[in-house]
Amino acid sequence: MGKSRRTVPEELLLLALDPTTGTTAQPQTLDLGLAGAQLVELSLAGRIVPEGDRIAVVLARPTGDPTLDHALELLRRRGSPVRAAHWIGGPRLGLRQTYLAHLERCGMVTAVPGQVCGVLPTIRYQASDDCTNAAIKQRLDTAIRTGVPPDPRTAALAALAHSVGLGKHLYPGNEGRSSRSRLRDLIRYDPLGGMVAHAVMDVQNGLPVQQNRSAQASGPATGRSGSRTPGRGSGGRVPASRVGVR
């Protein structure tokens, strides 16, 4: 794949990184978003394709990105298409730390050791190039401001950012309300990104698998509303009934 282009998981994590505190916004739901972002990136790389609400591997050749290749290998080992929600809610949480370490190795962030209350050790992360983060955000700003349909990569990034609740981080306060609404609406410009983003929200909301099946049977995925907001009641934690991957 090469590194001339940042991947969707990398960009999602960079968007979530707070330049002031050195921490990530929405840490509890970001793992889910990163798992979904891996699916989007593998699809853009031609390794997987959607089959309804499932994901099927069509090319098992490594991409050259170790984090993506690990995900691709896990998908390949399933032997049959996997439901996106099952994959996203599966036992691979901890992706936030995995990708922070990955971005540090790639030189995109710098780890800064520190202490909490002068006692507890902690690590904060700073983007190595603020221009890179600004450029990612600018792509979303342009799509929101102009209303011009964005490219699939940007549309998927917007959908995932909305699904994990980054809207209030990117566009805070009352003045950002219209931008948050437009960010949500960008979900319709990329069918796969939209499907994955909805799966992320389903996992957050603890939506029963049977309800997913009924929705698929009653109509195509494109008929789903993009106005759903990320769940708050579960606090981003994955219910025990949704942890197993089938």
Short mmCIF file of C-alpha atoms in Angstrom, two decimals:
data_model
loop_
_atom_site.label_atom_id
_atom_site.label_comp_id
_atom_site.label_asym_id
_atom_site.label_seq_id
_atom_site.Cartn_x
_atom_site.Cartn_y
_atom_site.Cartn_z
CA MET A 1 0.00 0.00 0.00
CA GLY A 2 2.88 2.36 0.78
CA LYS A 3 2.66 5.40 3.03
CA SER A 4 2.02 8.13 0.48
CA ARG A 5 -1.54 8.21 1.78
CA ARG A 6 -2.68 8.13 5.38
CA THR A 7 -5.17 5.39 6.13
CA VAL A 8 -8.69 6.03 7.39
CA PRO A 9 -7.90 4.63 10.88
CA GLU A 10 -4.84 6.89 11.12
CA GLU A 11 -6.85 9.92 10.09
CA LEU A 12 -9.70 9.11 12.48
CA LEU A 13 -7.28 8.88 15.40
CA LEU A 14 -5.51 12.10 14.41
CA LEU A 15 -8.89 13.85 14.29
CA ALA A 16 -9.64 12.60 17.80
CA LEU A 17 -6.30 13.77 19.21
CA ASP A 18 -6.70 16.91 21.31
CA PRO A 19 -3.72 19.21 20.67
CA THR A 20 -4.15 20.90 24.05
CA THR A 21 -4.39 17.90 26.36
CA GLY A 22 -2.56 15.29 24.28
CA THR A 23 -5.39 12.84 24.88
CA THR A 24 -8.00 11.40 22.52
CA ALA A 25 -11.63 12.44 22.51
CA GLN A 26 -14.29 9.73 22.90
CA PRO A 27 -11.79 7.08 24.08
CA GLN A 28 -14.46 4.52 24.93
CA THR A 29 -16.05 4.52 21.47
CA LEU A 30 -12.93 5.24 19.44
CA ASP A 31 -11.87 1.57 19.50
CA LEU A 32 -15.13 0.70 17.73
CA GLY A 33 -14.61 3.45 15.17
CA LEU A 34 -11.06 2.30 14.48
CA ALA A 35 -12.25 -1.27 13.91
CA GLY A 36 -14.80 0.10 11.43
CA ALA A 37 -12.17 2.31 9.82
CA GLN A 38 -10.03 -0.76 9.19
CA LEU A 39 -12.90 -2.30 7.23
CA VAL A 40 -13.26 0.88 5.16
CA GLU A 41 -9.54 1.00 4.39
CA LEU A 42 -9.39 -2.69 3.47
CA SER A 43 -12.33 -2.15 1.14
CA LEU A 44 -10.64 0.86 -0.49
CA ALA A 45 -7.56 -1.35 -0.94
CA GLY A 46 -9.67 -3.98 -2.73
CA ARG A 47 -9.20 -6.65 -0.05
CA ILE A 48 -12.79 -6.97 1.16
CA VAL A 49 -16.27 -6.27 -0.16
CA PRO A 50 -19.63 -5.86 1.57
CA GLU A 51 -22.25 -8.57 1.18
CA GLY A 52 -25.35 -7.06 2.71
CA ASP A 53 -24.41 -6.46 6.34
CA ARG A 54 -21.48 -8.85 6.08
CA ILE A 55 -17.86 -8.42 5.04
CA ALA A 56 -16.15 -10.90 2.70
CA VAL A 57 -12.45 -11.20 1.90
CA VAL A 58 -11.83 -11.22 -1.85
CA LEU A 59 -8.05 -10.71 -1.89
CA ALA A 60 -5.89 -11.93 1.00
CA ARG A 61 -2.67 -10.36 -0.29
CA PRO A 62 -1.05 -8.19 2.43
CA THR A 63 -1.34 -4.43 2.08
CA GLY A 64 2.04 -3.69 3.65
CA ASP A 65 0.43 -1.99 6.64
CA PRO A 66 0.95 -4.28 9.67
CA THR A 67 -2.17 -3.20 11.55
CA LEU A 68 -4.40 -3.61 8.51
CA ASP A 69 -2.76 -6.90 7.55
CA HIS A 70 -3.45 -8.30 11.01
CA ALA A 71 -7.12 -7.39 10.63
CA LEU A 72 -7.18 -8.86 7.12
CA GLU A 73 -5.70 -12.13 8.35
CA LEU A 74 -8.25 -12.37 11.15
CA LEU A 75 -11.04 -11.83 8.62
CA ARG A 76 -9.53 -14.43 6.27
CA ARG A 77 -9.39 -17.00 9.05
CA ARG A 78 -13.12 -16.70 9.59
CA GLY A 79 -13.59 -18.61 6.35
CA SER A 80 -16.97 -17.01 5.63
CA PRO A 81 -18.36 -13.47 5.52
CA VAL A 82 -18.62 -11.81 8.95
CA ARG A 83 -21.30 -9.35 10.02
CA ALA A 84 -19.79 -5.89 10.26
CA ALA A 85 -21.35 -5.30 13.70
CA HIS A 86 -19.95 -8.59 15.01
CA TRP A 87 -16.51 -7.69 13.74
CA ILE A 88 -16.58 -4.17 15.14
CA GLY A 89 -17.87 -5.34 18.53
CA GLY A 90 -15.50 -8.30 18.66
CA PRO A 91 -12.70 -8.88 21.18
CA ARG A 92 -10.14 -6.61 19.55
CA LEU A 93 -10.69 -3.57 21.74
CA GLY A 94 -7.50 -1.68 22.52
CA LEU A 95 -7.07 -0.48 18.94
CA ARG A 96 -6.68 3.09 20.19
CA GLN A 97 -3.43 2.20 21.96
CA THR A 98 -2.36 0.00 19.06
CA TYR A 99 -2.79 2.88 16.63
CA LEU A 100 -1.17 5.44 18.93
CA ALA A 101 1.90 3.19 19.04
CA HIS A 102 1.65 2.76 15.26
CA LEU A 103 1.47 6.52 14.67
CA GLU A 104 4.45 7.00 16.98
CA ARG A 105 6.51 4.45 15.02
CA CYS A 106 5.53 6.19 11.79
CA GLY A 107 6.58 9.57 13.20
CA MET A 108 3.08 11.05 13.02
CA VAL A 109 2.80 11.59 16.80
CA THR A 110 5.29 12.04 19.61
CA ALA A 111 4.76 10.43 23.02
CA VAL A 112 5.37 12.83 25.91
CA PRO A 113 5.75 11.20 29.36
CA GLY A 114 4.17 13.02 32.29
CA GLN A 115 2.49 12.59 35.65
CA VAL A 116 -1.03 12.97 37.00
CA CYS A 117 -1.17 14.81 40.33
CA GLY A 118 2.61 14.67 40.35
CA VAL A 119 2.56 10.93 41.09
CA LEU A 120 0.86 8.67 38.54
CA PRO A 121 2.81 8.25 35.28
CA THR A 122 0.96 9.10 32.09
CA ILE A 123 1.72 9.55 28.41
CA ARG A 124 0.30 12.29 26.24
CA TYR A 125 0.57 12.44 22.48
CA GLN A 126 1.33 15.40 20.26
CA ALA A 127 0.94 15.46 16.50
CA SER A 128 4.34 15.76 14.86
CA ASP A 129 2.95 17.92 12.09
CA ASP A 130 0.05 20.23 12.92
CA CYS A 131 -0.35 20.94 9.21
CA THR A 132 -1.26 17.30 8.64
CA ASN A 133 -4.06 17.44 11.21
CA ALA A 134 -5.24 20.76 9.83
CA ALA A 135 -5.37 19.29 6.31
CA ILE A 136 -7.52 16.36 7.48
CA LYS A 137 -9.92 18.68 9.26
CA GLN A 138 -9.97 21.01 6.25
CA ARG A 139 -11.30 18.20 4.05
CA LEU A 140 -14.27 17.79 6.37
CA ASP A 141 -14.74 21.55 6.64
CA THR A 142 -14.78 21.90 2.85
CA ALA A 143 -17.37 19.14 2.41
CA ILE A 144 -19.54 20.67 5.13
CA ARG A 145 -19.22 24.24 3.87
CA THR A 146 -19.59 23.71 0.13
CA GLY A 147 -22.09 20.85 0.04
CA VAL A 148 -20.07 19.30 -2.81
CA PRO A 149 -20.12 15.50 -2.52
CA PRO A 150 -16.78 14.44 -0.99
CA ASP A 151 -14.61 11.60 -2.21
CA PRO A 152 -15.38 8.18 -0.65
CA ARG A 153 -12.42 8.37 1.74
CA THR A 154 -13.52 11.72 3.17
CA ALA A 155 -17.17 10.66 3.30
CA ALA A 156 -16.26 7.49 5.20
CA LEU A 157 -14.06 9.48 7.60
CA ALA A 158 -16.95 11.88 8.25
CA ALA A 159 -19.36 9.00 8.83
CA LEU A 160 -17.02 7.34 11.31
CA ALA A 161 -16.27 10.62 13.08
CA HIS A 162 -20.01 11.12 13.55
CA SER A 163 -20.58 7.51 14.63
CA VAL A 164 -18.11 7.70 17.53
CA GLY A 165 -19.30 11.13 18.67
CA LEU A 166 -16.42 13.31 17.48
CA GLY A 167 -18.80 15.98 16.18
CA LYS A 168 -18.77 17.94 19.43
CA HIS A 169 -14.99 17.68 19.58
CA LEU A 170 -14.54 18.95 16.03
CA TYR A 171 -17.39 21.50 16.04
CA PRO A 172 -18.09 22.43 19.68
CA GLY A 173 -20.80 24.59 21.20
CA ASN A 174 -23.97 26.07 19.81
CA GLU A 175 -22.05 27.67 16.98
CA GLY A 176 -21.00 24.23 15.79
CA ARG A 177 -24.50 22.76 15.77
CA SER A 178 -25.12 23.21 12.04
CA SER A 179 -21.68 21.82 11.20
CA ARG A 180 -22.34 18.75 13.34
CA SER A 181 -25.61 18.24 11.51
CA ARG A 182 -23.89 18.50 8.12
CA LEU A 183 -21.13 16.13 9.30
CA ARG A 184 -23.83 13.58 10.07
CA ASP A 185 -25.40 14.08 6.65
CA LEU A 186 -22.12 13.27 4.86
CA ILE A 187 -22.76 9.64 5.81
CA ARG A 188 -24.90 9.24 2.69
CA TYR A 189 -22.07 9.85 0.23
CA ASP A 190 -20.28 6.54 0.79
CA PRO A 191 -22.45 3.39 1.04
CA LEU A 192 -19.77 1.24 2.66
CA GLY A 193 -18.68 3.97 5.08
CA GLY A 194 -22.33 4.52 5.96
CA MET A 195 -22.93 0.81 6.53
CA VAL A 196 -19.86 0.55 8.76
CA ALA A 197 -20.76 3.71 10.67
CA HIS A 198 -24.26 2.36 11.32
CA ALA A 199 -22.70 -0.90 12.54
CA VAL A 200 -20.53 1.09 14.96
CA MET A 201 -23.64 2.84 16.31
CA ASP A 202 -25.52 -0.46 16.52
CA VAL A 203 -22.77 -1.90 18.72
CA GLN A 204 -22.77 1.19 20.95
CA ASN A 205 -26.55 1.01 21.32
CA GLY A 206 -26.53 -2.73 21.97
CA LEU A 207 -28.92 -3.33 19.09
CA PRO A 208 -29.85 -7.04 19.06
CA VAL A 209 -28.52 -9.06 16.14
CA GLN A 210 -32.02 -10.24 15.33
CA GLN A 211 -33.12 -6.64 14.83
CA ASN A 212 -30.28 -6.20 12.33
CA ARG A 213 -31.46 -9.27 10.46
CA SER A 214 -35.04 -8.03 10.39
CA ALA A 215 -33.91 -4.64 9.06
CA GLN A 216 -31.95 -6.33 6.29
CA ALA A 217 -34.92 -8.50 5.35
CA SER A 218 -37.35 -5.59 5.24
CA GLY A 219 -35.34 -3.33 2.96
CA PRO A 220 -31.95 -2.34 1.57
CA ALA A 221 -29.35 -0.74 3.81
CA THR A 222 -29.48 2.48 1.79
CA GLY A 223 -32.99 3.12 3.12
CA ARG A 224 -31.72 3.61 6.67
CA SER A 225 -31.84 7.06 8.19
CA GLY A 226 -28.56 8.89 8.64
CA SER A 227 -29.95 10.94 11.52
CA ARG A 228 -29.22 8.42 14.23
CA THR A 229 -26.85 9.65 16.89
CA PRO A 230 -24.21 7.64 18.76
CA GLY A 231 -25.52 5.85 21.84
CA ARG A 232 -24.84 7.38 25.21
CA GLY A 233 -26.54 4.98 27.58
CA SER A 234 -23.91 2.27 27.15
CA GLY A 235 -21.05 4.72 27.53
CA GLY A 236 -19.42 3.20 24.47
CA ARG A 237 -19.01 -0.20 26.19
CA VAL A 238 -19.84 -3.29 24.20
CA PRO A 239 -22.61 -5.39 25.76
CA ALA A 240 -21.56 -8.92 26.62
CA SER A 241 -24.08 -10.35 24.19
CA ARG A 242 -22.37 -8.58 21.29
CA VAL A 243 -18.77 -9.53 22.01
CA GLY A 244 -18.61 -12.85 20.19
CA VAL A 245 -17.65 -12.78 16.52
CA ARG A 246 -19.44 -15.28 14.35
#
